[in-house]
Amino acid sequence: MTSATDDKTIVRNYFNAQGFDRWSRIYGDGQVNKVQRDIREGHQQTVDHVLYWFKQDGATDGLTVCDAGCGVGSLSIPLATMGAVGAASDISEKMVEEAKVRAAVLPAEAMPTFEAKDLETLDGTYHTVICLDVLIHYPQAKAGAMIAHLSSLAEERLILSFAPKNPFYTLLKRIGEFFPGPSKATRAYLHSEGEIRAALRANGGEIKRQEFTATQFYFSRLLEAVKVSK
C-alpha cells in the first residue's frame, strides 16, 4: 500500500515537471489537443460556478479567501478582480510562479499572496476556503483529514470539488488507465460523495449549494459547505 506521504511527493514532483507543462497549457488559452480542450472547458465551468456563487452573494470586496491548490490562478485571479483579499497556494513551486506571472495584470493592492504549500501545512483563518479539483490526487483515506484541516481555516464556508465515485466513472477511469500517455498523472482517485458529505458535516458544514460538471473527459462535483452555528 502506498503511503500518503508518497502520494504527496508524487504530486509535487509531477506538477513541477511534465505535469506543469501539460496543465499550464490546459489552464491557459493556447493551442491544445481535443482531450485537453475538453478538460479545460470542464474545469473552467467549475471555476465559473464558484465565481457565480460569489456574484450571487455580492459584497465580495474585502472578503478573505484562501484558494488551496490554486494551480496557475484560474480562480484566485478573477476573485481578486472582484475585490477579494486572496491567499493562494499550491504544492507545486512552478505552478505558483506561473500564477504570479498571470496575476501581474492586477494592480499591486489586489495581488493575492501566492505561496508554495501543500494542503496539510496551510494556516491562517479566512472567510471562505476553496479547494477545487485537488482531491483527485489523494486517496479516500486522506480526504477526511484534509477536509477537517481546510474546515478549520474557514470561518464561514468551505467550497470543495472532487471527482465522484460511481460505477460509470469508475469504469471510465479504468478505461483511461489503459492509455496513460507520457504526461498523464500516475494516480487519479475518485471519492465517495457520501463520505465527502459526511466529512463536511462532521466539521460543522451544511451543504447550501452544489453543482455537477461533466464533459467527455472531465467530471466534478462542487459543494458549498456553510458553517453552522452551534
mmCIF file of N, CA and C in Angstrom, residues 108-226:
data_model
loop_
_atom_site.group_PDB
_atom_site.id
_atom_site.type_symbol
_atom_site.label_atom_id
_atom_site.label_comp_id
_atom_site.label_asym_id
_atom_site.label_seq_id
_atom_site.Cartn_x
_atom_site.Cartn_y
_atom_site.Cartn_z
ATOM 1 N N ALA A 108 -1.215 46.308 -7.806
ATOM 2 C CA ALA A 108 -0.445 45.772 -6.677
ATOM 3 C C ALA A 108 -1.311 45.522 -5.451
ATOM 4 N N GLU A 109 -2.264 46.426 -5.200
ATOM 5 C CA GLU A 109 -3.085 46.289 -3.994
ATOM 6 C C GLU A 109 -4.067 45.122 -4.069
ATOM 7 N N ALA A 110 -4.306 44.596 -5.278
ATOM 8 C CA ALA A 110 -5.229 43.475 -5.441
ATOM 9 C C ALA A 110 -4.519 42.132 -5.560
ATOM 10 N N MET A 111 -3.190 42.166 -5.594
ATOM 11 C CA MET A 111 -2.420 40.941 -5.829
ATOM 12 C C MET A 111 -2.628 39.928 -4.696
ATOM 13 N N PRO A 112 -3.069 38.706 -5.020
ATOM 14 C CA PRO A 112 -3.156 37.670 -3.988
ATOM 15 C C PRO A 112 -1.766 37.332 -3.436
ATOM 16 N N THR A 113 -1.738 36.785 -2.252
ATOM 17 C CA THR A 113 -0.496 36.300 -1.674
ATOM 18 C C THR A 113 -0.295 34.854 -2.120
ATOM 19 N N PHE A 114 0.662 34.642 -3.014
ATOM 20 C CA PHE A 114 0.914 33.302 -3.538
ATOM 21 C C PHE A 114 2.049 32.644 -2.763
ATOM 22 N N GLU A 115 1.898 31.355 -2.458
ATOM 23 C CA GLU A 115 2.985 30.614 -1.825
ATOM 24 C C GLU A 115 2.877 29.139 -2.167
ATOM 25 N N ALA A 116 4.016 28.474 -2.136
ATOM 26 C CA ALA A 116 4.077 27.042 -2.402
ATOM 27 C C ALA A 116 3.906 26.290 -1.084
ATOM 28 N N LYS A 117 2.735 25.665 -0.921
ATOM 29 C CA LYS A 117 2.429 24.901 0.287
ATOM 30 C C LYS A 117 1.466 23.779 -0.065
ATOM 31 N N ASP A 118 1.578 22.660 0.649
ATOM 32 C CA ASP A 118 0.580 21.619 0.460
ATOM 33 C C ASP A 118 -0.592 21.876 1.398
ATOM 34 N N LEU A 119 -1.702 21.190 1.151
ATOM 35 C CA LEU A 119 -2.931 21.445 1.907
ATOM 36 C C LEU A 119 -2.747 21.270 3.402
ATOM 37 N N GLU A 120 -1.944 20.295 3.794
ATOM 38 C CA GLU A 120 -1.825 19.957 5.211
ATOM 39 C C GLU A 120 -1.043 20.986 6.021
ATOM 40 N N THR A 121 -0.274 21.849 5.359
ATOM 41 C CA THR A 121 0.517 22.841 6.098
ATOM 42 C C THR A 121 -0.049 24.253 5.974
ATOM 43 N N LEU A 122 -1.211 24.404 5.350
ATOM 44 C CA LEU A 122 -1.845 25.720 5.276
ATOM 45 C C LEU A 122 -2.243 26.179 6.673
ATOM 46 N N ASP A 123 -2.159 27.486 6.897
ATOM 47 C CA ASP A 123 -2.589 28.026 8.181
ATOM 48 C C ASP A 123 -3.320 29.340 7.960
ATOM 49 N N GLY A 124 -3.740 29.965 9.055
ATOM 50 C CA GLY A 124 -4.486 31.203 8.976
ATOM 51 C C GLY A 124 -5.981 30.954 9.053
ATOM 52 N N THR A 125 -6.767 32.027 9.041
ATOM 53 C CA THR A 125 -8.227 31.931 9.006
ATOM 54 C C THR A 125 -8.753 32.828 7.893
ATOM 55 N N TYR A 126 -9.812 32.370 7.251
ATOM 56 C CA TYR A 126 -10.365 33.061 6.088
ATOM 57 C C TYR A 126 -11.882 32.959 6.126
ATOM 58 N N HIS A 127 -12.538 33.942 5.556
ATOM 59 C CA HIS A 127 -13.989 33.854 5.443
ATOM 60 C C HIS A 127 -14.371 32.608 4.650
ATOM 61 N N THR A 128 -13.705 32.418 3.505
ATOM 62 C CA THR A 128 -14.017 31.297 2.611
ATOM 63 C C THR A 128 -12.740 30.571 2.214
ATOM 64 N N VAL A 129 -12.768 29.264 2.322
ATOM 65 C CA VAL A 129 -11.677 28.426 1.828
ATOM 66 C C VAL A 129 -12.211 27.637 0.634
ATOM 67 N N ILE A 130 -11.429 27.611 -0.447
ATOM 68 C CA ILE A 130 -11.841 26.931 -1.672
ATOM 69 C C ILE A 130 -10.762 25.932 -2.073
ATOM 70 N N CYS A 131 -11.186 24.748 -2.460
ATOM 71 C CA CYS A 131 -10.237 23.717 -2.894
ATOM 72 C C CYS A 131 -10.860 22.980 -4.075
ATOM 73 N N LEU A 132 -10.422 23.346 -5.273
ATOM 74 C CA LEU A 132 -11.020 22.799 -6.490
ATOM 75 C C LEU A 132 -10.128 21.752 -7.150
ATOM 76 N N ASP A 133 -10.717 20.593 -7.419
ATOM 77 C CA ASP A 133 -10.079 19.550 -8.238
ATOM 78 C C ASP A 133 -8.705 19.140 -7.713
ATOM 79 N N VAL A 134 -8.564 19.100 -6.399
ATOM 80 C CA VAL A 134 -7.299 18.692 -5.782
ATOM 81 C C VAL A 134 -7.394 17.277 -5.217
ATOM 82 N N LEU A 135 -8.542 16.924 -4.666
ATOM 83 C CA LEU A 135 -8.668 15.623 -4.010
ATOM 84 C C LEU A 135 -8.457 14.458 -4.959
ATOM 85 N N ILE A 136 -8.569 14.685 -6.258
ATOM 86 C CA ILE A 136 -8.350 13.607 -7.217
ATOM 87 C C ILE A 136 -6.926 13.048 -7.125
ATOM 88 N N HIS A 137 -6.009 13.818 -6.530
ATOM 89 C CA HIS A 137 -4.619 13.377 -6.406
ATOM 90 C C HIS A 137 -4.350 12.633 -5.097
ATOM 91 N N TYR A 138 -5.368 12.474 -4.241
ATOM 92 C CA TYR A 138 -5.161 11.865 -2.928
ATOM 93 C C TYR A 138 -6.226 10.808 -2.661
ATOM 94 N N PRO A 139 -5.861 9.723 -1.968
ATOM 95 C CA PRO A 139 -6.805 8.625 -1.725
ATOM 96 C C PRO A 139 -7.887 9.009 -0.720
ATOM 97 N N GLN A 140 -8.974 8.229 -0.737
ATOM 98 C CA GLN A 140 -10.107 8.475 0.156
ATOM 99 C C GLN A 140 -9.668 8.509 1.617
ATOM 100 N N ALA A 141 -8.701 7.698 1.975
ATOM 101 C CA ALA A 141 -8.246 7.640 3.361
ATOM 102 C C ALA A 141 -7.690 8.970 3.853
ATOM 103 N N LYS A 142 -7.207 9.794 2.930
ATOM 104 C CA LYS A 142 -6.661 11.097 3.307
ATOM 105 C C LYS A 142 -7.696 12.205 3.249
ATOM 106 N N ALA A 143 -8.807 11.973 2.578
ATOM 107 C CA ALA A 143 -9.772 13.040 2.327
ATOM 108 C C ALA A 143 -10.357 13.612 3.613
ATOM 109 N N GLY A 144 -10.701 12.752 4.558
ATOM 110 C CA GLY A 144 -11.314 13.223 5.798
ATOM 111 C C GLY A 144 -10.430 14.181 6.564
ATOM 112 N N ALA A 145 -9.148 13.828 6.689
ATOM 113 C CA ALA A 145 -8.216 14.694 7.419
ATOM 114 C C ALA A 145 -7.993 16.007 6.675
ATOM 115 N N MET A 146 -7.942 15.945 5.353
ATOM 116 C CA MET A 146 -7.764 17.169 4.571
ATOM 117 C C MET A 146 -8.963 18.096 4.719
ATOM 118 N N ILE A 147 -10.158 17.522 4.655
ATOM 119 C CA ILE A 147 -11.371 18.330 4.815
ATOM 120 C C ILE A 147 -11.424 18.930 6.211
ATOM 121 N N ALA A 148 -11.035 18.157 7.225
ATOM 122 C CA ALA A 148 -11.024 18.675 8.592
ATOM 123 C C ALA A 148 -10.081 19.864 8.716
ATOM 124 N N HIS A 149 -8.908 19.751 8.112
ATOM 125 C CA HIS A 149 -7.935 20.839 8.203
ATOM 126 C C HIS A 149 -8.426 22.068 7.454
ATOM 127 N N LEU A 150 -8.910 21.892 6.238
ATOM 128 C CA LEU A 150 -9.414 23.032 5.466
ATOM 129 C C LEU A 150 -10.593 23.688 6.181
ATOM 130 N N SER A 151 -11.460 22.878 6.780
ATOM 131 C CA SER A 151 -12.606 23.423 7.519
ATOM 132 C C SER A 151 -12.153 24.272 8.698
ATOM 133 N N SER A 152 -11.046 23.870 9.328
ATOM 134 C CA SER A 152 -10.549 24.623 10.490
ATOM 135 C C SER A 152 -10.048 26.007 10.103
ATOM 136 N N LEU A 153 -9.730 26.204 8.830
ATOM 137 C CA LEU A 153 -9.248 27.502 8.354
ATOM 138 C C LEU A 153 -10.390 28.417 7.922
ATOM 139 N N ALA A 154 -11.581 27.840 7.729
ATOM 140 C CA ALA A 154 -12.718 28.582 7.184
ATOM 141 C C ALA A 154 -13.624 29.080 8.302
ATOM 142 N N GLU A 155 -13.832 30.373 8.343
ATOM 143 C CA GLU A 155 -14.735 30.940 9.343
ATOM 144 C C GLU A 155 -16.193 30.753 8.947
ATOM 145 N N GLU A 156 -16.485 30.876 7.644
ATOM 146 C CA GLU A 156 -17.872 30.835 7.200
ATOM 147 C C GLU A 156 -18.202 29.668 6.280
ATOM 148 N N ARG A 157 -17.285 29.301 5.369
ATOM 149 C CA ARG A 157 -17.642 28.238 4.435
ATOM 150 C C ARG A 157 -16.417 27.631 3.769
ATOM 151 N N LEU A 158 -16.610 26.378 3.346
ATOM 152 C CA LEU A 158 -15.617 25.649 2.561
ATOM 153 C C LEU A 158 -16.275 25.243 1.251
ATOM 154 N N ILE A 159 -15.647 25.592 0.136
ATOM 155 C CA ILE A 159 -16.128 25.209 -1.185
ATOM 156 C C ILE A 159 -15.138 24.192 -1.744
ATOM 157 N N LEU A 160 -15.660 23.031 -2.118
ATOM 158 C CA LEU A 160 -14.805 21.893 -2.449
ATOM 159 C C LEU A 160 -15.321 21.203 -3.697
ATOM 160 N N SER A 161 -14.413 20.768 -4.569
ATOM 161 C CA SER A 161 -14.835 19.933 -5.694
ATOM 162 C C SER A 161 -13.984 18.665 -5.726
ATOM 163 N N PHE A 162 -14.576 17.613 -6.287
ATOM 164 C CA PHE A 162 -13.903 16.316 -6.338
ATOM 165 C C PHE A 162 -14.538 15.484 -7.442
ATOM 166 N N ALA A 163 -13.841 14.451 -7.853
ATOM 167 C CA ALA A 163 -14.369 13.518 -8.851
ATOM 168 C C ALA A 163 -15.145 12.423 -8.129
ATOM 169 N N PRO A 164 -16.465 12.368 -8.311
ATOM 170 C CA PRO A 164 -17.271 11.404 -7.553
ATOM 171 C C PRO A 164 -17.097 9.978 -8.048
ATOM 172 N N LYS A 165 -17.198 9.073 -7.104
ATOM 173 C CA LYS A 165 -17.037 7.654 -7.416
ATOM 174 C C LYS A 165 -18.410 7.021 -7.619
ATOM 175 N N ASN A 166 -18.632 6.510 -8.822
ATOM 176 C CA ASN A 166 -19.826 5.723 -9.106
ATOM 177 C C ASN A 166 -19.448 4.704 -10.182
ATOM 178 N N PRO A 167 -20.300 3.731 -10.457
ATOM 179 C CA PRO A 167 -19.902 2.672 -11.399
ATOM 180 C C PRO A 167 -19.472 3.193 -12.766
ATOM 181 N N PHE A 168 -20.174 4.196 -13.301
ATOM 182 C CA PHE A 168 -19.839 4.689 -14.628
ATOM 183 C C PHE A 168 -18.469 5.346 -14.643
ATOM 184 N N TYR A 169 -18.198 6.255 -13.678
ATOM 185 C CA TYR A 169 -16.919 6.960 -13.687
ATOM 186 C C TYR A 169 -15.765 6.047 -13.275
ATOM 187 N N THR A 170 -16.057 5.044 -12.463
ATOM 188 C CA THR A 170 -15.026 4.066 -12.129
ATOM 189 C C THR A 170 -14.601 3.302 -13.385
ATOM 190 N N LEU A 171 -15.595 2.906 -14.210
ATOM 191 C CA LEU A 171 -15.287 2.222 -15.462
ATOM 192 C C LEU A 171 -14.524 3.138 -16.409
ATOM 193 N N LEU A 172 -14.956 4.403 -16.513
ATOM 194 C CA LEU A 172 -14.289 5.358 -17.388
ATOM 195 C C LEU A 172 -12.831 5.543 -16.980
ATOM 196 N N LYS A 173 -12.587 5.626 -15.685
ATOM 197 C CA LYS A 173 -11.222 5.784 -15.187
ATOM 198 C C LYS A 173 -10.376 4.563 -15.539
ATOM 199 N N ARG A 174 -10.942 3.365 -15.394
ATOM 200 C CA ARG A 174 -10.188 2.145 -15.703
ATOM 201 C C ARG A 174 -9.842 2.072 -17.185
ATOM 202 N N ILE A 175 -10.779 2.494 -18.034
ATOM 203 C CA ILE A 175 -10.501 2.514 -19.472
ATOM 204 C C ILE A 175 -9.356 3.482 -19.753
ATOM 205 N N GLY A 176 -9.382 4.645 -19.107
ATOM 206 C CA GLY A 176 -8.332 5.642 -19.297
ATOM 207 C C GLY A 176 -6.969 5.145 -18.882
ATOM 208 N N GLU A 177 -6.930 4.254 -17.885
ATOM 209 C CA GLU A 177 -5.646 3.743 -17.398
ATOM 210 C C GLU A 177 -4.953 2.858 -18.435
ATOM 211 N N PHE A 178 -5.698 2.362 -19.407
ATOM 212 C CA PHE A 178 -5.079 1.572 -20.472
ATOM 213 C C PHE A 178 -4.329 2.453 -21.463
ATOM 214 N N PHE A 179 -4.593 3.762 -21.403
ATOM 215 C CA PHE A 179 -3.966 4.704 -22.333
ATOM 216 C C PHE A 179 -3.333 5.838 -21.538
ATOM 217 N N PRO A 180 -2.286 5.533 -20.774
ATOM 218 C CA PRO A 180 -1.750 6.509 -19.825
ATOM 219 C C PRO A 180 -1.138 7.744 -20.457
ATOM 220 N N GLY A 181 -0.478 7.622 -21.604
ATOM 221 C CA GLY A 181 0.144 8.798 -22.229
ATOM 222 C C GLY A 181 1.374 9.235 -21.459
ATOM 223 N N PRO A 182 2.283 9.941 -22.089
ATOM 224 C CA PRO A 182 3.549 10.306 -21.466
ATOM 225 C C PRO A 182 3.449 11.375 -20.388
ATOM 226 N N SER A 183 2.361 12.166 -20.380
ATOM 227 C CA SER A 183 2.290 13.272 -19.422
ATOM 228 C C SER A 183 1.086 13.178 -18.507
ATOM 229 N N LYS A 184 0.526 11.986 -18.398
ATOM 230 C CA LYS A 184 -0.648 11.804 -17.562
ATOM 231 C C LYS A 184 -0.226 11.567 -16.118
ATOM 232 N N ALA A 185 -1.027 12.049 -15.157
ATOM 233 C CA ALA A 185 -0.708 11.827 -13.748
ATOM 234 C C ALA A 185 -0.681 10.325 -13.463
ATOM 235 N N THR A 186 0.171 9.907 -12.547
ATOM 236 C CA THR A 186 0.308 8.482 -12.279
ATOM 237 C C THR A 186 -0.868 7.931 -11.490
ATOM 238 N N ARG A 187 -1.578 8.784 -10.763
ATOM 239 C CA ARG A 187 -2.733 8.329 -9.996
ATOM 240 C C ARG A 187 -3.861 9.337 -10.152
ATOM 241 N N ALA A 188 -5.089 8.825 -10.120
ATOM 242 C CA ALA A 188 -6.262 9.699 -10.100
ATOM 243 C C ALA A 188 -7.306 9.001 -9.235
ATOM 244 N N TYR A 189 -7.679 9.617 -8.133
ATOM 245 C CA TYR A 189 -8.562 8.987 -7.162
ATOM 246 C C TYR A 189 -9.982 9.543 -7.273
ATOM 247 N N LEU A 190 -10.954 8.645 -7.355
ATOM 248 C CA LEU A 190 -12.353 9.017 -7.256
ATOM 249 C C LEU A 190 -12.771 8.907 -5.791
ATOM 250 N N HIS A 191 -13.765 9.707 -5.390
ATOM 251 C CA HIS A 191 -14.160 9.744 -3.982
ATOM 252 C C HIS A 191 -15.657 9.506 -3.817
ATOM 253 N N SER A 192 -15.984 8.784 -2.766
ATOM 254 C CA SER A 192 -17.380 8.548 -2.413
ATOM 255 C C SER A 192 -18.033 9.876 -2.020
ATOM 256 N N GLU A 193 -19.081 10.253 -2.749
ATOM 257 C CA GLU A 193 -19.747 11.514 -2.418
ATOM 258 C C GLU A 193 -20.342 11.470 -1.021
ATOM 259 N N GLY A 194 -20.868 10.307 -0.636
ATOM 260 C CA GLY A 194 -21.426 10.176 0.705
ATOM 261 C C GLY A 194 -20.389 10.438 1.786
ATOM 262 N N GLU A 195 -19.176 9.921 1.588
ATOM 263 C CA GLU A 195 -18.125 10.119 2.588
ATOM 264 C C GLU A 195 -17.642 11.563 2.606
ATOM 265 N N ILE A 196 -17.582 12.210 1.450
ATOM 266 C CA ILE A 196 -17.183 13.625 1.414
ATOM 267 C C ILE A 196 -18.225 14.472 2.138
ATOM 268 N N ARG A 197 -19.484 14.237 1.872
ATOM 269 C CA ARG A 197 -20.545 14.985 2.546
ATOM 270 C C ARG A 197 -20.521 14.743 4.053
ATOM 271 N N ALA A 198 -20.285 13.493 4.445
ATOM 272 C CA ALA A 198 -20.224 13.171 5.872
ATOM 273 C C ALA A 198 -19.063 13.902 6.547
ATOM 274 N N ALA A 199 -17.916 13.980 5.861
ATOM 275 C CA ALA A 199 -16.759 14.688 6.421
ATOM 276 C C ALA A 199 -17.049 16.179 6.576
ATOM 277 N N LEU A 200 -17.738 16.767 5.607
ATOM 278 C CA LEU A 200 -18.104 18.181 5.707
ATOM 279 C C LEU A 200 -19.052 18.409 6.873
ATOM 280 N N ARG A 201 -20.039 17.535 7.043
ATOM 281 C CA ARG A 201 -20.968 17.660 8.169
ATOM 282 C C ARG A 201 -20.252 17.491 9.496
ATOM 283 N N ALA A 202 -19.327 16.540 9.554
ATOM 284 C CA ALA A 202 -18.595 16.282 10.799
ATOM 285 C C ALA A 202 -17.775 17.482 11.244
ATOM 286 N N ASN A 203 -17.465 18.359 10.301
ATOM 287 C CA ASN A 203 -16.677 19.552 10.617
ATOM 288 C C ASN A 203 -17.522 20.824 10.615
ATOM 289 N N GLY A 204 -18.812 20.638 10.898
ATOM 290 C CA GLY A 204 -19.699 21.779 11.094
ATOM 291 C C GLY A 204 -20.241 22.396 9.838
ATOM 292 N N GLY A 205 -20.164 21.700 8.700
ATOM 293 C CA GLY A 205 -20.623 22.263 7.440
ATOM 294 C C GLY A 205 -21.991 21.753 7.027
ATOM 295 N N GLU A 206 -22.816 22.650 6.534
ATOM 296 C CA GLU A 206 -24.118 22.299 5.986
ATOM 297 C C GLU A 206 -24.120 22.657 4.503
ATOM 298 N N ILE A 207 -24.469 21.686 3.654
ATOM 299 C CA ILE A 207 -24.441 21.921 2.215
ATOM 300 C C ILE A 207 -25.547 22.904 1.827
ATOM 301 N N LYS A 208 -25.144 24.013 1.234
ATOM 302 C CA LYS A 208 -26.092 25.041 0.807
ATOM 303 C C LYS A 208 -26.287 25.052 -0.704
ATOM 304 N N ARG A 209 -25.192 24.924 -1.442
ATOM 305 C CA ARG A 209 -25.283 24.917 -2.900
ATOM 306 C C ARG A 209 -24.407 23.808 -3.450
ATOM 307 N N GLN A 210 -24.787 23.319 -4.624
ATOM 308 C CA GLN A 210 -23.999 22.273 -5.260
ATOM 309 C C GLN A 210 -24.179 22.350 -6.761
ATOM 310 N N GLU A 211 -23.184 21.851 -7.470
ATOM 311 C CA GLU A 211 -23.225 21.791 -8.922
ATOM 312 C C GLU A 211 -22.504 20.522 -9.357
ATOM 313 N N PHE A 212 -22.811 20.099 -10.557
ATOM 314 C CA PHE A 212 -22.085 18.968 -11.131
ATOM 315 C C PHE A 212 -21.720 19.312 -12.564
ATOM 316 N N THR A 213 -20.460 19.121 -12.912
ATOM 317 C CA THR A 213 -19.973 19.396 -14.258
ATOM 318 C C THR A 213 -19.481 18.095 -14.878
ATOM 319 N N ALA A 214 -19.931 17.820 -16.081
ATOM 320 C CA ALA A 214 -19.479 16.622 -16.788
ATOM 321 C C ALA A 214 -19.319 16.951 -18.259
ATOM 322 N N THR A 215 -18.125 16.737 -18.764
ATOM 323 C CA THR A 215 -17.864 16.815 -20.194
ATOM 324 C C THR A 215 -17.437 15.409 -20.624
ATOM 325 N N GLN A 216 -16.826 15.284 -21.760
ATOM 326 C CA GLN A 216 -16.405 13.947 -22.199
ATOM 327 C C GLN A 216 -15.335 13.348 -21.294
ATOM 328 N N PHE A 217 -14.388 14.169 -20.846
ATOM 329 C CA PHE A 217 -13.233 13.654 -20.117
ATOM 330 C C PHE A 217 -13.068 14.287 -18.735
ATOM 331 N N TYR A 218 -13.989 15.128 -18.344
ATOM 332 C CA TYR A 218 -13.897 15.829 -17.054
ATOM 333 C C TYR A 218 -15.220 15.667 -16.318
ATOM 334 N N PHE A 219 -15.146 15.339 -15.015
ATOM 335 C CA PHE A 219 -16.354 15.287 -14.208
ATOM 336 C C PHE A 219 -16.005 15.708 -12.783
ATOM 337 N N SER A 220 -16.854 16.545 -12.213
ATOM 338 C CA SER A 220 -16.533 17.112 -10.907
ATOM 339 C C SER A 220 -17.800 17.524 -10.170
ATOM 340 N N ARG A 221 -17.908 17.112 -8.916
ATOM 341 C CA ARG A 221 -18.974 17.547 -8.025
ATOM 342 C C ARG A 221 -18.461 18.726 -7.202
ATOM 343 N N LEU A 222 -19.227 19.801 -7.168
ATOM 344 C CA LEU A 222 -18.868 21.009 -6.433
ATOM 345 C C LEU A 222 -19.851 21.198 -5.285
ATOM 346 N N LEU A 223 -19.333 21.363 -4.067
ATOM 347 C CA LEU A 223 -20.171 21.527 -2.885
ATOM 348 C C LEU A 223 -19.760 22.781 -2.118
ATOM 349 N N GLU A 224 -20.746 23.498 -1.625
ATOM 350 C CA GLU A 224 -20.510 24.623 -0.716
ATOM 351 C C GLU A 224 -21.027 24.229 0.660
ATOM 352 N N ALA A 225 -20.125 24.122 1.630
ATOM 353 C CA ALA A 225 -20.497 23.763 2.996
ATOM 354 C C ALA A 225 -20.365 25.001 3.876
ATOM 355 N N VAL A 226 -21.485 25.498 4.374
ATOM 356 C CA VAL A 226 -21.530 26.693 5.207
ATOM 357 C C VAL A 226 -21.475 26.288 6.667
#
